Amino acid sequence: MPEWDVYSYNAILSLYAQTGHIDRAKALFDGLWIKDSITWSTMVAAYAQDGGSHTNLAMELFRLMVLDGFSPHGLCFVSLLAASSHLGLKHETRESFASMVSDFGVDPSPEHFLCVIDALGRSGELGRSRELIESMPFVPDEGAWSTLLAACSRGHGSSVEELAAHKTLELDPRSSPTYVLLSSALCCQV
């Protein structure tokens, strides 16, 4: 029978994480004597996606990954940025985004930008969020505008709300979630 290798353990770790068995994933992770960047990234993503108290653990594990000399890839940064955004850590999200580019040479994807847009929106900086959407190095899609619209529905509404709704509906006029976000944003104004 062949010996288990890091790829086998990564597959099991990923399975535990995807099925919500975070404690089992962590136990396996802690017991591994050999890890690669995929092992670390999988555990960071597991914590980030699980949310709650695990979100802080995702950020801490990311730091340990870097200290252990592993270079995070683009997907790992999506997990980190999403975790810090969901915790409302606007500055950490922006710093991680900048570090991703300058320190690790990772080219930002639309998903990376969405996390920063979300962090700015959650903190009520709708104007800066809109500016980021308009300055991205690719054409903004429905996801970018609906992320901004979602921030408006959290009670941060402004003139940006109308633009976000218009752009989102222009890109997908039959998007039910857009109408729900729009109605939530309008309710916050009343």
Tab-separated table of C-alpha atoms in Angstrom:
chain	number	residue	atom	x	y	z
A	1	MET	CA	0.000	0.000	0.000
A	2	PRO	CA	1.449	3.398	-0.942
A	3	GLU	CA	2.400	5.832	1.788
A	4	TRP	CA	0.312	8.892	2.423
A	5	ASP	CA	1.789	12.135	1.203
A	6	VAL	CA	0.965	15.809	1.635
A	7	TYR	CA	-1.444	15.666	-1.322
A	8	SER	CA	-3.483	12.918	0.335
A	9	TYR	CA	-3.646	14.810	3.603
A	10	ASN	CA	-4.604	18.018	1.793
A	11	ALA	CA	-7.509	16.187	0.141
A	12	ILE	CA	-8.775	14.902	3.493
A	13	LEU	CA	-8.271	18.306	5.111
A	14	SER	CA	-10.275	19.914	2.316
A	15	LEU	CA	-13.046	17.338	2.689
A	16	TYR	CA	-13.318	17.982	6.428
A	17	ALA	CA	-13.410	21.727	5.839
A	18	GLN	CA	-16.011	21.561	3.065
A	19	THR	CA	-18.310	19.378	5.144
A	20	GLY	CA	-18.142	21.648	8.190
A	21	HIS	CA	-15.919	19.436	10.351
A	22	ILE	CA	-13.619	22.266	11.372
A	23	ASP	CA	-12.459	20.573	14.584
A	24	ARG	CA	-11.440	17.448	12.674
A	25	ALA	CA	-9.705	19.571	10.054
A	26	LYS	CA	-7.779	21.430	12.768
A	27	ALA	CA	-6.805	18.176	14.512
A	28	LEU	CA	-5.497	16.760	11.234
A	29	PHE	CA	-3.705	20.020	10.430
A	30	ASP	CA	-2.024	20.114	13.853
A	31	GLY	CA	-0.923	16.486	13.516
A	32	LEU	CA	0.733	16.854	10.123
A	33	TRP	CA	4.507	16.793	10.202
A	34	ILE	CA	4.728	18.080	6.649
A	35	LYS	CA	2.662	20.943	5.276
A	36	ASP	CA	2.723	22.912	2.058
A	37	SER	CA	1.087	26.185	1.045
A	38	ILE	CA	-2.073	24.303	0.017
A	39	THR	CA	-2.337	22.747	3.489
A	40	TRP	CA	-2.101	26.155	5.130
A	41	SER	CA	-4.431	27.829	2.626
A	42	THR	CA	-7.056	25.123	3.043
A	43	MET	CA	-7.127	25.636	6.806
A	44	VAL	CA	-7.216	29.442	6.454
A	45	ALA	CA	-10.164	29.087	4.050
A	46	ALA	CA	-11.922	26.637	6.387
A	47	TYR	CA	-11.771	29.108	9.257
A	48	ALA	CA	-12.742	32.080	7.096
A	49	GLN	CA	-15.749	30.312	5.571
A	50	ASP	CA	-16.949	28.931	8.890
A	51	GLY	CA	-17.260	32.453	10.261
A	52	GLY	CA	-17.958	33.407	13.829
A	53	SER	CA	-15.041	33.019	16.202
A	54	HIS	CA	-13.148	31.092	13.550
A	55	THR	CA	-12.757	34.243	11.465
A	56	ASN	CA	-10.098	35.576	13.844
A	57	LEU	CA	-8.370	32.203	13.688
A	58	ALA	CA	-8.197	32.477	9.892
A	59	MET	CA	-6.293	35.728	10.208
A	60	GLU	CA	-3.966	34.342	12.883
A	61	LEU	CA	-3.279	31.172	10.906
A	62	PHE	CA	-2.472	33.278	7.846
A	63	ARG	CA	0.171	35.144	9.880
A	64	LEU	CA	1.655	31.848	11.091
A	65	MET	CA	1.730	30.572	7.514
A	66	VAL	CA	3.821	33.535	6.420
A	67	LEU	CA	6.083	33.248	9.487
A	68	ASP	CA	6.696	29.599	8.596
A	69	GLY	CA	7.957	30.745	5.203
A	70	PHE	CA	5.049	29.784	2.987
A	71	SER	CA	3.908	32.170	0.266
A	72	PRO	CA	0.140	32.554	0.129
A	73	HIS	CA	-1.500	32.393	-3.286
A	74	GLY	CA	-4.457	34.349	-4.633
A	75	LEU	CA	-7.177	32.106	-3.197
A	76	CYS	CA	-5.633	32.263	0.256
A	77	PHE	CA	-5.770	36.045	0.053
A	78	VAL	CA	-9.460	35.897	-0.893
A	79	SER	CA	-10.058	33.988	2.354
A	80	LEU	CA	-7.996	36.446	4.391
A	81	LEU	CA	-9.615	39.529	2.849
A	82	ALA	CA	-13.117	38.100	3.270
A	83	ALA	CA	-12.409	37.253	6.913
A	84	SER	CA	-11.123	40.722	7.769
A	85	SER	CA	-13.950	42.366	5.837
A	86	HIS	CA	-16.620	40.346	7.658
A	87	LEU	CA	-15.085	41.379	10.973
A	88	GLY	CA	-15.389	45.001	9.882
A	89	LEU	CA	-11.619	45.474	9.831
A	90	LYS	CA	-11.395	48.011	7.028
A	91	HIS	CA	-7.773	48.984	7.633
A	92	GLU	CA	-6.565	45.384	7.901
A	93	THR	CA	-8.397	44.502	4.700
A	94	ARG	CA	-6.776	47.348	2.801
A	95	GLU	CA	-3.330	46.604	4.271
A	96	SER	CA	-3.617	42.925	3.360
A	97	PHE	CA	-4.667	43.857	-0.179
A	98	ALA	CA	-1.649	46.163	-0.542
A	99	SER	CA	0.687	43.540	0.950
A	100	MET	CA	-0.701	40.905	-1.395
A	101	VAL	CA	0.488	42.966	-4.355
A	102	SER	CA	3.705	44.504	-3.024
A	103	ASP	CA	5.052	41.769	-0.735
A	104	PHE	CA	3.807	38.603	-2.429
A	105	GLY	CA	3.429	39.657	-6.066
A	106	VAL	CA	-0.139	38.388	-6.337
A	107	ASP	CA	-2.143	40.103	-9.067
A	108	PRO	CA	-5.517	41.226	-7.701
A	109	SER	CA	-8.551	39.442	-9.093
A	110	PRO	CA	-12.145	40.681	-9.080
A	111	GLU	CA	-12.717	38.623	-5.907
A	112	HIS	CA	-9.928	40.480	-4.095
A	113	PHE	CA	-11.430	43.818	-5.090
A	114	LEU	CA	-14.900	42.689	-3.948
A	115	CYS	CA	-13.554	42.015	-0.453
A	116	VAL	CA	-12.113	45.533	-0.216
A	117	ILE	CA	-15.319	47.033	-1.661
A	118	ASP	CA	-17.265	45.126	0.992
A	119	ALA	CA	-14.958	46.287	3.799
A	120	LEU	CA	-15.300	49.920	2.745
A	121	GLY	CA	-19.069	49.549	2.375
A	122	ARG	CA	-19.443	47.914	5.794
A	123	SER	CA	-17.659	50.885	7.341
A	124	GLY	CA	-19.963	53.347	5.581
A	125	GLU	CA	-17.373	54.588	3.095
A	126	LEU	CA	-19.673	54.262	0.103
A	127	GLY	CA	-17.953	56.976	-1.903
A	128	ARG	CA	-14.575	55.277	-1.587
A	129	SER	CA	-16.176	51.952	-2.363
A	130	ARG	CA	-17.670	53.410	-5.561
A	131	GLU	CA	-14.320	54.983	-6.493
A	132	LEU	CA	-12.618	51.614	-6.114
A	133	ILE	CA	-15.219	49.960	-8.345
A	134	GLU	CA	-14.714	52.594	-11.008
A	135	SER	CA	-10.906	52.375	-10.856
A	136	MET	CA	-10.555	48.583	-10.990
A	137	PRO	CA	-8.374	47.351	-13.865
A	138	PHE	CA	-11.343	45.489	-15.366
A	139	VAL	CA	-14.963	46.229	-16.122
A	140	PRO	CA	-17.068	46.074	-12.941
A	141	ASP	CA	-19.586	43.259	-12.953
A	142	GLU	CA	-22.869	42.767	-11.148
A	143	GLY	CA	-21.011	41.447	-8.093
A	144	ALA	CA	-19.140	44.700	-7.567
A	145	TRP	CA	-22.237	46.885	-7.836
A	146	SER	CA	-24.428	44.561	-5.757
A	147	THR	CA	-21.764	44.512	-3.024
A	148	LEU	CA	-22.016	48.292	-2.920
A	149	LEU	CA	-25.822	48.115	-2.975
A	150	ALA	CA	-25.710	45.693	-0.024
A	151	ALA	CA	-23.740	48.288	1.944
A	152	CYS	CA	-26.482	50.809	1.199
A	153	SER	CA	-29.040	48.380	2.634
A	154	ARG	CA	-27.110	48.341	5.931
A	155	GLY	CA	-28.248	51.874	6.564
A	156	HIS	CA	-25.369	53.666	4.882
A	157	GLY	CA	-27.571	54.857	1.997
A	158	SER	CA	-26.706	57.890	-0.062
A	159	SER	CA	-26.670	59.021	-3.669
A	160	VAL	CA	-24.362	56.070	-4.277
A	161	GLU	CA	-27.337	53.788	-3.701
A	162	GLU	CA	-29.110	54.947	-6.861
A	163	LEU	CA	-25.982	54.444	-8.959
A	164	ALA	CA	-25.332	50.977	-7.501
A	165	ALA	CA	-28.933	49.904	-8.107
A	166	HIS	CA	-28.923	51.281	-11.654
A	167	LYS	CA	-25.623	49.575	-12.563
A	168	THR	CA	-26.627	46.261	-11.003
A	169	LEU	CA	-29.990	46.193	-12.771
A	170	GLU	CA	-28.383	47.305	-16.020
A	171	LEU	CA	-26.072	44.279	-15.897
A	172	ASP	CA	-28.782	41.810	-14.862
A	173	PRO	CA	-32.334	43.210	-14.942
A	174	ARG	CA	-33.839	39.897	-13.783
A	175	SER	CA	-31.683	39.513	-10.689
A	176	SER	CA	-34.043	38.848	-7.776
A	177	PRO	CA	-31.370	39.488	-5.120
A	178	THR	CA	-30.848	42.970	-6.547
A	179	TYR	CA	-34.501	43.850	-5.993
A	180	VAL	CA	-34.300	42.510	-2.435
A	181	LEU	CA	-31.200	44.630	-1.752
A	182	LEU	CA	-32.852	47.659	-3.304
A	183	SER	CA	-35.968	47.269	-1.168
A	184	SER	CA	-33.800	46.846	1.945
A	185	ALA	CA	-31.867	49.986	1.089
A	186	LEU	CA	-35.087	51.927	0.566
A	187	CYS	CA	-36.496	50.678	3.880
A	188	CYS	CA	-33.389	51.964	5.668
A	189	GLN	CA	-34.152	55.457	4.397
A	190	VAL	CA	-37.660	55.524	5.829
